[in-house]
Coordinates of C-alpha atoms in Angstrom, one line a residue:
X13 CA -21.3 -18.8 12.8
X14 CA -18.5 -20.4 15.2
X15 CA -19.0 -20.3 19.3
X16 CA -16.2 -18.6 20.5
X17 CA -14.8 -17.5 23.8
X18 CA -12.4 -15.4 24.3
X19 CA -10.2 -14.3 28.0
X20 CA -8.4 -11.6 28.3
X21 CA -6.1 -10.8 31.4
X22 CA -3.1 -8.3 29.9
X23 CA -3.7 -5.9 32.7
X24 CA -6.2 -5.6 35.6
X25 CA -9.6 -7.2 34.3
X26 CA -10.3 -10.6 34.1
X27 CA -13.1 -10.2 30.8
X28 CA -14.5 -13.0 29.5
X29 CA -16.7 -12.7 26.5
X30 CA -18.4 -14.9 24.6
X31 CA -20.0 -14.3 20.6
X32 CA -21.6 -16.3 18.0
X33 CA -19.8 -14.9 14.9
X34 CA -20.6 -11.4 15.4
X35 CA -23.1 -11.7 17.7
X36 CA -22.2 -10.9 21.2
X37 CA -23.6 -13.1 23.8
X38 CA -21.8 -12.7 27.8
X39 CA -19.1 -10.0 28.7
X40 CA -18.2 -10.9 31.7
X41 CA -15.4 -8.6 33.5
X42 CA -14.1 -9.3 37.2
X43 CA -11.7 -5.9 37.8
X44 CA -9.1 -5.6 40.2
X45 CA -9.0 -1.7 40.6
X46 CA -10.2 -1.4 43.7
X47 CA -6.9 -3.8 44.9
X48 CA -4.5 -1.7 42.8
X49 CA -5.6 1.8 44.2
X50 CA -4.6 1.3 47.6
X51 CA -0.9 1.4 45.7
X52 CA -2.0 4.6 43.1
X53 CA -1.2 2.3 40.4
X54 CA -1.2 -1.5 38.3
X55 CA 1.1 -3.9 40.7
X56 CA 1.4 -6.9 38.3
X57 CA 2.2 -9.7 40.9
X58 CA -1.4 -8.5 42.4
X59 CA -2.5 -8.6 39.3
X60 CA -1.8 -12.3 38.1
X61 CA -2.9 -12.8 42.0
X62 CA -6.4 -11.3 41.3
X63 CA -6.3 -12.9 37.8
X64 CA -5.9 -16.5 39.3
X65 CA -8.6 -16.1 41.6
X66 CA -11.0 -14.2 39.2
X67 CA -11.2 -16.3 36.1
X68 CA -12.9 -19.9 36.9
X69 CA -16.1 -18.0 38.4
X70 CA -15.8 -15.7 35.4
X71 CA -16.4 -18.1 32.9
X72 CA -18.5 -20.0 35.1
X73 CA -21.0 -16.5 34.5
X74 CA -20.7 -15.9 31.1
X75 CA -21.4 -19.5 30.3
X76 CA -24.5 -18.9 32.4
X77 CA -25.0 -15.7 30.9
X78 CA -25.1 -16.7 26.9
X79 CA -27.5 -19.8 28.3
X80 CA -24.6 -22.2 26.5
X81 CA -21.9 -25.2 28.4
X82 CA -18.1 -25.5 27.3
X83 CA -19.3 -28.5 25.0
X84 CA -21.3 -26.1 23.1
X85 CA -18.2 -23.5 22.3
X86 CA -16.2 -24.4 18.6
X87 CA -13.2 -22.5 20.0
X88 CA -10.9 -20.7 22.9
X89 CA -9.0 -16.9 21.9
X90 CA -7.5 -15.6 23.7
X91 CA -5.2 -12.7 24.6
X92 CA -1.3 -14.1 24.2
X93 CA -0.2 -9.9 24.4
X94 CA 0.9 -6.9 24.6
X95 CA 0.7 -7.0 28.6
X96 CA 2.1 -7.6 31.6
X97 CA 3.6 -10.9 31.9
X98 CA 2.9 -12.7 34.3
X99 CA -0.9 -11.8 34.1
X100 CA -1.2 -13.0 30.6
X101 CA 0.4 -16.1 31.5
X102 CA -3.1 -16.6 33.4
X103 CA -5.0 -16.2 30.6
X104 CA -2.8 -18.4 28.2
X105 CA -2.2 -21.3 30.6
X106 CA -6.1 -21.1 31.3
X107 CA -7.4 -20.9 27.8
X108 CA -5.0 -23.7 26.7
X109 CA -6.2 -26.0 29.3
X110 CA -10.0 -25.2 28.2
X111 CA -8.8 -26.3 24.3
X112 CA -6.8 -29.6 25.5
X113 CA -10.5 -30.7 27.5
X114 CA -12.2 -29.6 24.9
X115 CA -10.3 -30.9 22.1
X116 CA -11.3 -27.3 20.4
X117 CA -8.5 -25.3 18.8
X118 CA -7.0 -22.4 19.7
X119 CA -6.3 -18.5 18.9
X120 CA -3.8 -16.7 20.6
X121 CA -4.9 -13.3 19.6
X122 CA -3.2 -9.9 20.2
X123 CA -4.8 -7.2 22.9
X124 CA -4.2 -4.0 20.7
X125 CA -6.1 -5.5 17.6
X126 CA -8.4 -7.1 20.0
X127 CA -9.8 -3.3 20.2
X128 CA -10.6 -3.1 17.2
X129 CA -12.4 -6.0 16.6
X130 CA -14.9 -5.2 19.2
X131 CA -16.1 -3.1 16.3
X132 CA -17.7 -6.2 14.6
X133 CA -20.2 -6.2 18.3
X134 CA -21.9 -3.0 17.8
X135 CA -25.6 -3.5 18.2
X136 CA -27.0 -1.7 15.1
X137 CA -24.9 -4.2 13.0
X138 CA -23.1 -1.7 10.4
X139 CA -20.2 -3.7 9.7
X140 CA -16.5 -2.4 10.5
X141 CA -15.2 -0.9 6.6
X142 CA -12.2 -1.4 5.5
X143 CA -9.3 0.1 5.2
X144 CA -9.7 2.2 8.5
X145 CA -7.1 4.3 11.2
X146 CA -7.9 3.9 14.4
X147 CA -6.8 5.1 18.0
X148 CA -6.2 3.3 21.0
X149 CA -5.8 4.9 23.9
X150 CA -5.6 3.9 27.5
X151 CA -3.8 3.3 30.2
X152 CA -0.8 0.9 28.8
X153 CA -1.3 2.1 25.2
X154 CA -1.2 5.0 23.1
X155 CA -1.2 3.8 19.1
X156 CA -1.9 5.0 15.6
X157 CA -2.7 1.7 13.6
X158 CA -3.8 1.9 9.2
X159 CA -6.2 -1.3 9.4
X160 CA -6.3 -2.6 5.8
X161 CA -7.6 -5.8 6.6
X162 CA -8.7 -7.2 10.6
X163 CA -6.8 -10.4 10.2
X164 CA -4.2 -10.2 8.0
X165 CA -3.0 -6.1 7.2
X166 CA -2.2 -4.1 10.9
X167 CA 0.2 -1.7 10.5
X168 CA 1.6 0.8 13.8
X169 CA 2.1 4.6 12.0
X170 CA 3.2 5.6 15.5
X171 CA 2.8 5.0 19.6
X172 CA 3.9 7.3 22.9
X173 CA 7.7 6.8 23.0
X174 CA 7.4 7.5 26.8
X175 CA 4.3 7.9 29.3
X176 CA 0.8 6.5 27.4
X177 CA -1.7 9.0 27.6
X178 CA -3.9 6.9 30.5
X179 CA -0.7 6.9 32.2
X180 CA -0.6 10.8 32.5
X181 CA -4.3 10.9 33.4
X182 CA -3.2 8.7 36.3
X183 CA -0.2 10.0 37.3
X184 CA -1.8 14.2 36.7
X185 CA -4.6 13.1 39.0
X186 CA -2.3 12.2 41.9
X187 CA -0.6 15.9 41.7
X188 CA -4.8 16.9 41.8
X189 CA -4.9 15.2 45.1
X190 CA -7.7 12.7 42.8
X191 CA -8.2 9.2 43.5
X192 CA -7.2 5.9 41.3
X193 CA -7.8 5.6 38.3
X194 CA -7.5 8.9 37.3
X195 CA -9.3 9.3 34.4
X196 CA -12.8 9.2 35.3
X197 CA -12.2 11.6 38.4
X198 CA -10.2 14.1 35.9
X199 CA -13.2 13.5 33.8
X200 CA -15.3 14.6 36.1
X201 CA -13.2 17.5 38.1
X202 CA -13.1 19.1 34.2
X203 CA -16.2 19.7 33.8
X204 CA -16.2 22.7 36.1
X205 CA -13.1 24.2 34.8
X206 CA -11.7 26.1 31.5
X207 CA -9.9 24.6 29.2
X208 CA -7.7 27.5 27.6
X209 CA -7.3 28.7 31.6
X210 CA -3.5 27.1 30.9
X211 CA -1.9 26.6 28.0
X212 CA -0.2 23.4 28.4
X213 CA 2.3 21.8 26.1
X214 CA 1.7 19.5 22.9
X215 CA 4.3 17.0 23.0
X216 CA 5.7 16.2 19.5
X217 CA 3.5 19.1 17.5
X218 CA 6.3 21.7 16.8
X219 CA 7.8 21.3 13.2
X220 CA 10.7 19.9 13.7
X221 CA 9.0 16.8 15.6
X222 CA 6.4 16.2 13.4
X223 CA 9.9 15.5 10.8
X224 CA 10.1 12.1 13.1
X225 CA 7.2 11.5 14.4
X226 CA 4.0 12.8 12.9
X227 CA 2.6 9.9 14.4
X228 CA 3.7 9.8 17.5
X229 CA 3.1 10.8 21.1
X230 CA 4.6 11.6 24.4
X231 CA 2.7 12.8 27.1
X232 CA 5.8 12.7 29.6
X233 CA 6.4 16.9 29.1
X234 CA 3.1 17.2 29.5
X235 CA 3.0 16.0 33.0
X236 CA 6.1 17.4 34.3
X237 CA 4.5 21.2 32.9
X238 CA 1.5 20.3 34.8
X239 CA 3.1 19.8 37.6
X240 CA 5.2 22.5 38.1
X241 CA 2.1 24.9 37.0
X242 CA 0.9 22.4 40.7
X243 CA 4.1 23.4 42.6
X244 CA 4.6 27.1 41.5
X245 CA 1.6 27.4 43.0
X246 CA 1.9 25.7 46.6
X247 CA 5.2 27.3 46.8
X248 CA 3.5 31.0 46.3
X249 CA 0.8 29.5 49.1
X250 CA -2.2 30.2 46.5
X251 CA -4.8 27.4 45.8
X252 CA -3.8 24.9 43.4
X253 CA -7.2 25.8 40.7
X254 CA -8.1 22.3 40.7
X255 CA -10.9 22.6 37.7
X256 CA -9.0 24.5 35.8
X257 CA -5.4 22.4 35.9
X258 CA -7.4 19.5 34.9
X259 CA -9.5 20.8 32.0
X260 CA -6.4 22.8 30.6
X261 CA -4.9 19.3 31.2
X262 CA -7.4 17.0 29.4
X263 CA -7.5 19.4 26.6
X264 CA -4.0 19.2 25.4
X265 CA -4.6 15.9 25.5
X266 CA -7.2 15.7 23.6
X267 CA -5.9 17.7 21.1
X268 CA -2.9 16.1 20.7
X269 CA -4.6 12.6 20.0
X270 CA -7.8 13.5 18.1
X271 CA -5.1 16.3 15.6
X272 CA -2.8 13.6 14.8
X273 CA -5.4 10.5 14.3
X274 CA -7.3 12.9 11.8
X275 CA -4.1 14.5 10.1
X276 CA -3.6 10.4 9.5
X277 CA -6.9 9.8 7.9
X278 CA -6.4 12.8 5.8
X279 CA -2.8 11.8 4.7
X280 CA -3.2 8.4 3.3
X281 CA -6.4 9.1 2.1
X282 CA -8.6 7.1 4.2
X283 CA -11.8 9.1 5.7
X284 CA -12.5 6.3 8.3
X285 CA -11.6 6.6 12.0
X286 CA -12.0 4.3 14.8
X287 CA -11.2 5.2 18.2
X288 CA -10.9 2.4 20.9
X289 CA -8.8 2.0 24.7
X290 CA -9.9 3.0 28.0
X291 CA -9.4 6.6 27.4
X292 CA -12.1 6.6 24.8
X293 CA -14.4 6.9 27.3
X294 CA -13.3 10.1 28.2
X295 CA -16.0 13.4 27.1
X296 CA -13.7 15.5 26.2
X297 CA -11.4 12.7 22.9
X298 CA -15.0 11.9 21.6
X299 CA -16.3 15.3 21.5
X300 CA -13.4 16.9 19.8
X301 CA -12.8 13.5 17.4
X302 CA -16.7 14.3 17.0
X303 CA -15.7 18.0 16.1
X304 CA -12.6 17.5 14.1
X305 CA -13.9 14.5 12.1
X306 CA -16.5 16.3 10.5
X307 CA -14.9 19.4 9.6
X308 CA -12.6 16.6 7.8
X309 CA -15.3 14.4 6.3
X310 CA -13.8 11.9 7.8
X311 CA -16.7 8.9 9.1
X312 CA -15.8 8.1 13.6
X313 CA -16.7 4.8 14.3
X314 CA -16.2 4.0 18.1
X315 CA -17.1 0.8 19.9
X316 CA -19.9 0.6 22.8
X317 CA -18.7 2.3 25.5
X318 CA -18.5 -1.1 27.8
X319 CA -16.3 -3.1 24.8
X320 CA -13.9 0.1 25.2
X321 CA -12.1 -0.9 28.2
X322 CA -10.1 -4.2 28.9
X323 CA -12.7 -7.5 27.4
X324 CA -13.1 -11.2 27.0
X325 CA -15.7 -10.4 24.5
X326 CA -13.3 -8.1 22.1
X327 CA -10.5 -11.1 22.1
X328 CA -13.5 -13.8 20.8
X329 CA -14.9 -11.1 18.1
X330 CA -11.2 -11.4 16.8
X331 CA -11.0 -15.0 16.9
X332 CA -14.2 -15.4 15.6
X333 CA -12.9 -13.1 12.4
X334 CA -10.4 -15.3 11.8
X335 CA -11.9 -18.6 11.9
X336 CA -14.4 -17.2 9.8
X337 CA -11.4 -15.9 7.1
X338 CA -10.0 -19.6 7.3
X339 CA -7.4 -18.8 9.1
X340 CA -5.7 -21.6 11.5
X341 CA -5.9 -21.9 14.8
X342 CA -2.7 -21.6 17.1
X343 CA -0.5 -24.2 18.4
X344 CA -0.9 -25.0 21.9
X345 CA 2.9 -24.5 22.4
X346 CA 2.3 -20.3 22.2
X347 CA 3.0 -19.0 25.0
X348 CA 2.5 -15.5 26.7
X349 CA 4.5 -12.7 25.2
X350 CA 4.5 -9.1 26.9
X351 CA 5.9 -7.0 24.2
X352 CA 3.7 -8.6 21.1
X353 CA 3.6 -6.2 18.4
X354 CA 0.6 -4.9 17.1
X355 CA 2.0 -6.5 13.1
X356 CA 0.9 -9.7 14.9
X357 CA -2.5 -10.3 14.7
X358 CA -2.3 -14.2 15.8
X359 CA 0.8 -15.3 18.1

């Protein structure tokens, strides 16, 4: 089994992972989130600079955790897209340098497919059954995929047409005076609120919308509805019921995400659903997904939460799967591609 080092720098986390086949040996993450918090969101230039500072120490830490040396590696894998262009360039540049210096093959892979690949690293050792529908929800992406083969056949069923779910959490948190990143704070506050207190809109769920956007998502209207609700309360001199707003907003997001994902499983006759991405850490999204999947006779898989956020281990795992499938390595001339389509598993 190949020993692969994976590099992930698509956004604000410098992730270095090392796997042997489907066994996780190291997963080191250096986050620049605190640097972005003062701006209320990720600043691309700040992220790229933070990657430059963090990548070498993170590689050294991962090697130490795994108990291996650079000479022991069989291949290098790296996220080539999608993501922030400047941030991606740091990781791709580092991966090329390692591949060239060590004379090892380079596998430039798709960040989104990497989130699916994280599932092969499960501690229980159960294999990922295919085909599967995959719902990937993060700060920058909300995508619904049909994965027939992890290394060769991924189809995009739908995606957000405006804000990603994670972006909506951040923006609503700002409206409610909660810190960045918004997801964990809304999740925390919502536990004391009533999810039925306010009926916020569910984007692209009306019959006329489902005809054209059955598997697509939209959270911009929901964000605007929350803003108007908060403004009306403040204009009337009333206290904003933060817990109820947070709970009702979270319920609207979870409702749409899980309803469309389970519908895709039923429509396509695929009784399997995999969740990935940082928003999967949201307690209500997980609970509602479990409830609806069970009711529909769909088996649900959620990778370890430590592997749901952006990380290098998932990239290393996907690289190892490509090697096992006999895929040729990427050319050293490969470049970062901020808009890499999910159907391109390897660049």
